[in-house]
PDB file of C-alpha atoms in Angstrom:
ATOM      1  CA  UNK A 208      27.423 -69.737 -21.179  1.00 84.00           C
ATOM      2  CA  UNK A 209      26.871 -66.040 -21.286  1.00 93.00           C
ATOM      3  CA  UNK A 210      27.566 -63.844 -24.499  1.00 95.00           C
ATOM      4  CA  UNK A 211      28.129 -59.860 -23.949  1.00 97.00           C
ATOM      5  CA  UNK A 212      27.249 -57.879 -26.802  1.00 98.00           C
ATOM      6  CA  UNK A 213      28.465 -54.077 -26.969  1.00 98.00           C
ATOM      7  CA  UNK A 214      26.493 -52.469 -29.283  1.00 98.00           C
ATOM      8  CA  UNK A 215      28.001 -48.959 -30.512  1.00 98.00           C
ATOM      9  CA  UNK A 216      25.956 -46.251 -32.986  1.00 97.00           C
ATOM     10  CA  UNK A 217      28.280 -45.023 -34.416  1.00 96.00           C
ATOM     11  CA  UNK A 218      30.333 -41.803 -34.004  1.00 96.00           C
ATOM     12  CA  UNK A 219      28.745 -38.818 -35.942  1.00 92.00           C
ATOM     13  CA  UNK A 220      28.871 -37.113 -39.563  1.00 88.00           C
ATOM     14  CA  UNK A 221      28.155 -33.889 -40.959  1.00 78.00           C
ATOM     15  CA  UNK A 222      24.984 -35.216 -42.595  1.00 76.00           C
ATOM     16  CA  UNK A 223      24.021 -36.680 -39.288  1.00 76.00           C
ATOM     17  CA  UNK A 224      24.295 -32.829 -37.909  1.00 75.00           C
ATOM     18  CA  UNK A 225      21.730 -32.009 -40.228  1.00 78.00           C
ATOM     19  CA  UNK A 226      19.752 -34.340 -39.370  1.00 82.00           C
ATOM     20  CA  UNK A 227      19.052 -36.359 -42.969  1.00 84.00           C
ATOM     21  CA  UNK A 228      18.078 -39.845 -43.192  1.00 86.00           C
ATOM     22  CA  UNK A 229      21.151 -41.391 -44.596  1.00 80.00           C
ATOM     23  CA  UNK A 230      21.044 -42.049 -48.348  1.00 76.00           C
ATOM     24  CA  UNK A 231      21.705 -45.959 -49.472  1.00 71.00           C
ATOM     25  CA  UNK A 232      24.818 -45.380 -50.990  1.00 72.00           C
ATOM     26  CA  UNK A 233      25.961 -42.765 -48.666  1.00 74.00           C
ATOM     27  CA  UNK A 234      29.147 -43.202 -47.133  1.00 81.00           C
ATOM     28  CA  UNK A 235      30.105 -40.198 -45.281  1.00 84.00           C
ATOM     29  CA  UNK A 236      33.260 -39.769 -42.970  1.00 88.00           C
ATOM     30  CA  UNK A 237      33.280 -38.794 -39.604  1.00 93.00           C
ATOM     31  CA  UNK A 238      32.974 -35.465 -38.421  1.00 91.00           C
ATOM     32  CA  UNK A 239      36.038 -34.305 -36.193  1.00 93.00           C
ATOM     33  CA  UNK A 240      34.074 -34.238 -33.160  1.00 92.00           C
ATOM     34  CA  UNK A 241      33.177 -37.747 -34.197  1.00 94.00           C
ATOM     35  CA  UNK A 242      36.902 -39.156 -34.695  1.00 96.00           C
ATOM     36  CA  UNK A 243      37.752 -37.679 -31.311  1.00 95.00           C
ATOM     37  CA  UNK A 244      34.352 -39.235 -29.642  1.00 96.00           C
ATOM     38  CA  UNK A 245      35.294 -42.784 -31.406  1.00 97.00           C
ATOM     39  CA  UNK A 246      38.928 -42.490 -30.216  1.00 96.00           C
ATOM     40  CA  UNK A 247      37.552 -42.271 -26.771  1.00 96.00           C
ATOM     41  CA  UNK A 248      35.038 -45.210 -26.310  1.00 96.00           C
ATOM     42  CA  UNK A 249      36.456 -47.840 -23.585  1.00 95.00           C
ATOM     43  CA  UNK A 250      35.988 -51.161 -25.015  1.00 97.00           C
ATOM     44  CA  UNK A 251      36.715 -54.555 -23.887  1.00 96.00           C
ATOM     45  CA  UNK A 252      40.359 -54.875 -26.309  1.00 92.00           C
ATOM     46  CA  UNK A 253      40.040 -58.728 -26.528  1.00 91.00           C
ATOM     47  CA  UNK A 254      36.483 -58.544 -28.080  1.00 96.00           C
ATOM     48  CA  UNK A 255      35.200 -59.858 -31.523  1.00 97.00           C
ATOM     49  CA  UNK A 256      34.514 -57.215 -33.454  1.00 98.00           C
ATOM     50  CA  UNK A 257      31.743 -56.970 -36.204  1.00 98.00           C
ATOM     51  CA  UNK A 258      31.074 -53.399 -37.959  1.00 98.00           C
ATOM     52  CA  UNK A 259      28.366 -52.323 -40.502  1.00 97.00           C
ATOM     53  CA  UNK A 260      30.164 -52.029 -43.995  1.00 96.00           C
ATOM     54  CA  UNK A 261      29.433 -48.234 -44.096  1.00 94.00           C
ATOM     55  CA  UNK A 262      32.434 -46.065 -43.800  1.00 94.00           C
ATOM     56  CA  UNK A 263      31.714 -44.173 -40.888  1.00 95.00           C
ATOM     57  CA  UNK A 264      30.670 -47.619 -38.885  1.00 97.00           C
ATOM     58  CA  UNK A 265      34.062 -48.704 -40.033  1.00 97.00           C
ATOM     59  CA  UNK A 266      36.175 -45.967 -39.200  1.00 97.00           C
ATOM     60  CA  UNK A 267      34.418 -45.449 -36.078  1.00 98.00           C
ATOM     61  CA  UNK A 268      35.536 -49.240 -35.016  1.00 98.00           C
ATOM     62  CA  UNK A 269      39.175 -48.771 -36.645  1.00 98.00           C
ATOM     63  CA  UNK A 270      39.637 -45.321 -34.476  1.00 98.00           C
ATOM     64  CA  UNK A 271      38.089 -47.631 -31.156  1.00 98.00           C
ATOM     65  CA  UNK A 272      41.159 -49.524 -31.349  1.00 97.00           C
ATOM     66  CA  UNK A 273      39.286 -52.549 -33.950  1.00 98.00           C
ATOM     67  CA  UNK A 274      40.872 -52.767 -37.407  1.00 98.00           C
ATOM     68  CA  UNK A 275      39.383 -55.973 -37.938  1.00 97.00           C
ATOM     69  CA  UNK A 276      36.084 -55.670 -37.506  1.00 98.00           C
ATOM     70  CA  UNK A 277      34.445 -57.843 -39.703  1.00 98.00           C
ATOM     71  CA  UNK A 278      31.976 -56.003 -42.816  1.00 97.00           C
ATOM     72  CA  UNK A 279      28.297 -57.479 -41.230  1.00 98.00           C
ATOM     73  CA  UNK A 280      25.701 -56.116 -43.780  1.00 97.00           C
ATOM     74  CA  UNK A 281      23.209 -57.283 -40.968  1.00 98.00           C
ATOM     75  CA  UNK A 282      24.130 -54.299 -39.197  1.00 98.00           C
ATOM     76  CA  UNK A 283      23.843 -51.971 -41.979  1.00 96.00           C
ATOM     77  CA  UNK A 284      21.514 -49.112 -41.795  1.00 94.00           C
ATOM     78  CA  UNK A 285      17.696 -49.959 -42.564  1.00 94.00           C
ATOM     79  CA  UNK A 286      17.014 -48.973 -46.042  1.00 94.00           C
ATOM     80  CA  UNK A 287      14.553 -45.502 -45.872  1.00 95.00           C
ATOM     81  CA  UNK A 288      13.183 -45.437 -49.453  1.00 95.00           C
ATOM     82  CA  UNK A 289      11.520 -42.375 -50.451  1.00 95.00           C
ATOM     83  CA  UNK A 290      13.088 -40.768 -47.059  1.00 96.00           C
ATOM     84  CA  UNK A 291      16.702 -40.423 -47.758  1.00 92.00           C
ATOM     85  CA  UNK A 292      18.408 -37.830 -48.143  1.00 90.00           C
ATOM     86  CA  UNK A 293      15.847 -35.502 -46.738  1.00 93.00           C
ATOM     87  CA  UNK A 294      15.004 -33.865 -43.064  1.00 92.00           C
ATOM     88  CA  UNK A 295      11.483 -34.951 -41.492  1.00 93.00           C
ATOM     89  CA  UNK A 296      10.406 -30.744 -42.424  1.00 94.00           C
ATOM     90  CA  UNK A 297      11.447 -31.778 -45.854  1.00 95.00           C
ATOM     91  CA  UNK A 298       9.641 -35.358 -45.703  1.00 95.00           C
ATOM     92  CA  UNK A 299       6.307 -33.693 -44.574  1.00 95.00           C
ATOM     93  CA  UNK A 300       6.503 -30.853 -46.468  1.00 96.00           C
ATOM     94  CA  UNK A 301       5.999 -33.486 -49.845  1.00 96.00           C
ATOM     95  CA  UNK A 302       3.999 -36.069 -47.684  1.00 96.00           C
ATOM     96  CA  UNK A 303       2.289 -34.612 -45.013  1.00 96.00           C
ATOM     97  CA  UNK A 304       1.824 -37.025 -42.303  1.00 95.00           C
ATOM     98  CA  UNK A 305       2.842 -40.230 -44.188  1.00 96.00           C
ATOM     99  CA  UNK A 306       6.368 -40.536 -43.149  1.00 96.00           C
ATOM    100  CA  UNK A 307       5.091 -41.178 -39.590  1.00 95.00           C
ATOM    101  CA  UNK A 308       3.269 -44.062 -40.265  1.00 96.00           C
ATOM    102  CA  UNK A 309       6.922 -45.193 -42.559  1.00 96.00           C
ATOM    103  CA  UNK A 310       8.989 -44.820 -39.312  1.00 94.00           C
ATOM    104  CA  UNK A 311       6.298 -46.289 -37.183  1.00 95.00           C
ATOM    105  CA  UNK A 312       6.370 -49.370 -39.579  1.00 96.00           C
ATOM    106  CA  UNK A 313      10.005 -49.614 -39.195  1.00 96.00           C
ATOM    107  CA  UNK A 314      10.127 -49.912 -36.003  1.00 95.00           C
ATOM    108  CA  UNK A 315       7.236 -52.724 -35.508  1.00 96.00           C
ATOM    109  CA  UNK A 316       8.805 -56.154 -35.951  1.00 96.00           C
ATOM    110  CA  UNK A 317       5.851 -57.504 -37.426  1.00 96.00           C
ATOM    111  CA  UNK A 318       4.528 -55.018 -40.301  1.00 95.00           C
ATOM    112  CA  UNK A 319       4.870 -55.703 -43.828  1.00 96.00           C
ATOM    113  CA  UNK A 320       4.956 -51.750 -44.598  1.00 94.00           C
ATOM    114  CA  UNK A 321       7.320 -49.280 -44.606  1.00 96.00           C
ATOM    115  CA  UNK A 322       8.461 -46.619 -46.495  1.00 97.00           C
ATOM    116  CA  UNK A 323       7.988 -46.557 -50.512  1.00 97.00           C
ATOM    117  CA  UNK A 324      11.136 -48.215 -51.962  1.00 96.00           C
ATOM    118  CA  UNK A 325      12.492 -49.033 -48.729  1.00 96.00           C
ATOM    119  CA  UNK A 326      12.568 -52.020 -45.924  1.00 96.00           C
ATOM    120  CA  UNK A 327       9.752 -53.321 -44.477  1.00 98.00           C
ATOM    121  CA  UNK A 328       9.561 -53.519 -40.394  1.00 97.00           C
ATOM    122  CA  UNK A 329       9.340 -57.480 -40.669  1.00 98.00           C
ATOM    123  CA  UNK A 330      12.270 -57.759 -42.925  1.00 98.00           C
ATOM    124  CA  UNK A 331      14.528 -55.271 -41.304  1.00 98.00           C
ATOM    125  CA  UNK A 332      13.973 -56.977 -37.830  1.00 98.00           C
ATOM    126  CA  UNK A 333      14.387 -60.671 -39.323  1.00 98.00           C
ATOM    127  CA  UNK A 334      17.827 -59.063 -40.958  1.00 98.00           C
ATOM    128  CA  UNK A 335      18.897 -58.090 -37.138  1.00 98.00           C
ATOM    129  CA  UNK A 336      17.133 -61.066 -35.852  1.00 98.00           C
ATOM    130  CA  UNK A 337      18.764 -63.185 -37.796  1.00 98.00           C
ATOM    131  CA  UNK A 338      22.551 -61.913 -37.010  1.00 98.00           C
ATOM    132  CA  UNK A 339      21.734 -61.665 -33.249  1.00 98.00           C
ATOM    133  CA  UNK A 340      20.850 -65.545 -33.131  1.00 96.00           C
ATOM    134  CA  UNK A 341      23.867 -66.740 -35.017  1.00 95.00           C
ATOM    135  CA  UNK A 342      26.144 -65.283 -32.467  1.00 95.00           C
ATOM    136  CA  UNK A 343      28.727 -67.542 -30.597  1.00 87.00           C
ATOM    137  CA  UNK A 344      27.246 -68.399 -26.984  1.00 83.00           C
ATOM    138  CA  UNK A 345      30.360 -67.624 -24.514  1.00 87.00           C
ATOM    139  CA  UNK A 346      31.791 -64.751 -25.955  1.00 92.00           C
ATOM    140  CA  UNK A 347      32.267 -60.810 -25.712  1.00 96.00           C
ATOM    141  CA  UNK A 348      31.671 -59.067 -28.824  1.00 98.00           C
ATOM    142  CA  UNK A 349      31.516 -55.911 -29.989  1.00 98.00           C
ATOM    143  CA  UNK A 350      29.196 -54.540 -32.664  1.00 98.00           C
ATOM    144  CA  UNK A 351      29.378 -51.259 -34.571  1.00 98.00           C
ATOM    145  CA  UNK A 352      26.463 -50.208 -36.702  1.00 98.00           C
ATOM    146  CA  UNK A 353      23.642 -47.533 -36.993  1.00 95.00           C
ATOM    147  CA  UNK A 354      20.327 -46.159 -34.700  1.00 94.00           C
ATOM    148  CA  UNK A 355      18.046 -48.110 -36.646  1.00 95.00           C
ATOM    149  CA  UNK A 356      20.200 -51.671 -35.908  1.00 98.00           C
ATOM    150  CA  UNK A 357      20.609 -50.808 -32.510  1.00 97.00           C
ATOM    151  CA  UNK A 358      16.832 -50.179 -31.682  1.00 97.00           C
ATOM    152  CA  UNK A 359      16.011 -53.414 -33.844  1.00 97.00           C
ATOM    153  CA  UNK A 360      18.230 -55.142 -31.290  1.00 98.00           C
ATOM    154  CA  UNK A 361      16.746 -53.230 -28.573  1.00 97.00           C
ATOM    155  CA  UNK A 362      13.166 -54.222 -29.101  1.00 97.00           C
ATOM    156  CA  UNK A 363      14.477 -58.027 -30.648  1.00 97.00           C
ATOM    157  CA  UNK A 364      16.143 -58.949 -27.092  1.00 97.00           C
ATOM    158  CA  UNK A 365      14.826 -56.994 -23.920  1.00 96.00           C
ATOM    159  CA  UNK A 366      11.391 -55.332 -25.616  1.00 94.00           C
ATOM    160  CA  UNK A 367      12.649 -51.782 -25.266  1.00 89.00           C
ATOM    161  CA  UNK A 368      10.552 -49.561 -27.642  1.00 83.00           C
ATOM    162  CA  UNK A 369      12.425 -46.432 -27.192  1.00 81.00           C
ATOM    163  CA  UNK A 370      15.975 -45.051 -26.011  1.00 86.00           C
ATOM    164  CA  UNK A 371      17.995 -41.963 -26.401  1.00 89.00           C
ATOM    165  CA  UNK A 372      21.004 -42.917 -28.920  1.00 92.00           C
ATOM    166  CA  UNK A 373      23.300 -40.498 -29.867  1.00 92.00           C
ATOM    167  CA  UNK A 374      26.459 -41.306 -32.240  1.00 93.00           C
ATOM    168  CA  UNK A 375      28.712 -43.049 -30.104  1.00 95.00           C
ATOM    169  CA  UNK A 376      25.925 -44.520 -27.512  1.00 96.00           C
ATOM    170  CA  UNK A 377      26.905 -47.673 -25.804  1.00 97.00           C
ATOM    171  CA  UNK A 378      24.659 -50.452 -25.319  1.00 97.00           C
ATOM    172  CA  UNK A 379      25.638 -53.554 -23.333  1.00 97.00           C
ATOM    173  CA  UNK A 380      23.228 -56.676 -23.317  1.00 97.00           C
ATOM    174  CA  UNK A 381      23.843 -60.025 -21.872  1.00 97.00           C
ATOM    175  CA  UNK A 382      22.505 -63.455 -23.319  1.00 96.00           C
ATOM    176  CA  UNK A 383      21.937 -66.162 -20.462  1.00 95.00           C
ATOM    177  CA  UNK A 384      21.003 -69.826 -21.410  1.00 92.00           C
ATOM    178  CA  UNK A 385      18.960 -67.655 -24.012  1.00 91.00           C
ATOM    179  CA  UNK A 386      17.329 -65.015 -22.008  1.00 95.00           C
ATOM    180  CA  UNK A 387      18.750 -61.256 -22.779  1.00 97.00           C
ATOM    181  CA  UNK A 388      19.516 -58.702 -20.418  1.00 96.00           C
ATOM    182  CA  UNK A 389      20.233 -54.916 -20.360  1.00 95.00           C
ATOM    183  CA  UNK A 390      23.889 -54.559 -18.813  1.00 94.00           C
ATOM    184  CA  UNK A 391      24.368 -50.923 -19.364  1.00 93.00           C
ATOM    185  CA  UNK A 392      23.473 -48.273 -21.493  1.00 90.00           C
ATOM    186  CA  UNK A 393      26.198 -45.314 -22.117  1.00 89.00           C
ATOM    187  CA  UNK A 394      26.713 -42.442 -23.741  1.00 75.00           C
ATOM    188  CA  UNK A 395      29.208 -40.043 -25.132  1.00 71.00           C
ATOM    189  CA  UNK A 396      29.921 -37.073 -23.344  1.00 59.00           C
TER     190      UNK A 396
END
């Protein structure tokens, strides 16, 4: 039994232009380059489709051609604390070099840190961990979410520690008798 799981960031927002860490609450539309990027991804049509309950994962499936992608709040963004809503000049302008260690910590599996009011790197990657092992074995799915998911999954299955993932990035892996693979990795033009 093989499972194929499409993983698409994605498409982008004006606060993603200014490069902010996303607020919790923050549920900001797509930017019209972003509609026209998410009209244009080729995905398999006959896939099940799960999407992050933020607005702009959902309207980036709907505009993919997947209405009915079911709310996942696994694949919700990773909760930044103290971070959100600012720009990393911002972040170390008030805390000099401490938001490095916070986005060093969220991206290690196993630390019990992170930033101030935020997720810890252990419990964001058991939240991802945890959705990518209750997935159906023999099936072709398609997953719309956030950077911050997608790297989780990244590092979770095939132990890659960094990749270039614009809004709208592609990433393919395979599951095998319970071994994951890296199919493909696109992005948007």
């Amino acid at each position: 039994m093989t499972l194929t799981l499409h993983l698409v960031r994605h498409a982008p927002t004006a606060s993603n232009a200014e490069r902010r860490y996303p607020l919790p609450g923050e549920d900001a539309p797509l930017a019209p380059r972003g509609e026209a990027l998410a009209r244009a991804l080729k995905l398999p049509p006959g896939a099940v489709a799960f999407s992050s309950p933020s607005r702009r994962a959902r309207q980036t499936a709907l505009l993919a051609g997947f209405p009915a992608a079911t709310p996942t709040p696994a694949l919700a963004e990773v909760n930044f604390g103290v971070m959100a809503g600012r720009t990393w000049t911002e972040l170390e302008r008030t805390y000099a070099n401490l938001p490095w260690h916070w986005t060093r910590a969220l991206s290690n599996p196993t630390l019990e840190f992170g930033p101030p009011g935020g997720e810890t790197g252990k419990a964001f990657h058991q939240r991802v961990d945890q959705w990518l092992r209750e997935l159906p074995g023999d099936h072709e799915i398609v997953a719309f979410t956030h950077a911050g998911p997608l790297h989780a999954a990244l590092r979770l299955t095939v132990g890659t520690r960094a990749a270039e993932t614009p809004p709208c990035t592609v990433v393919t892996l395979r599951r095998t008798e319970g071994e994951w693979t890296l199919a493909g990795l696109g992005q948007p033009q």
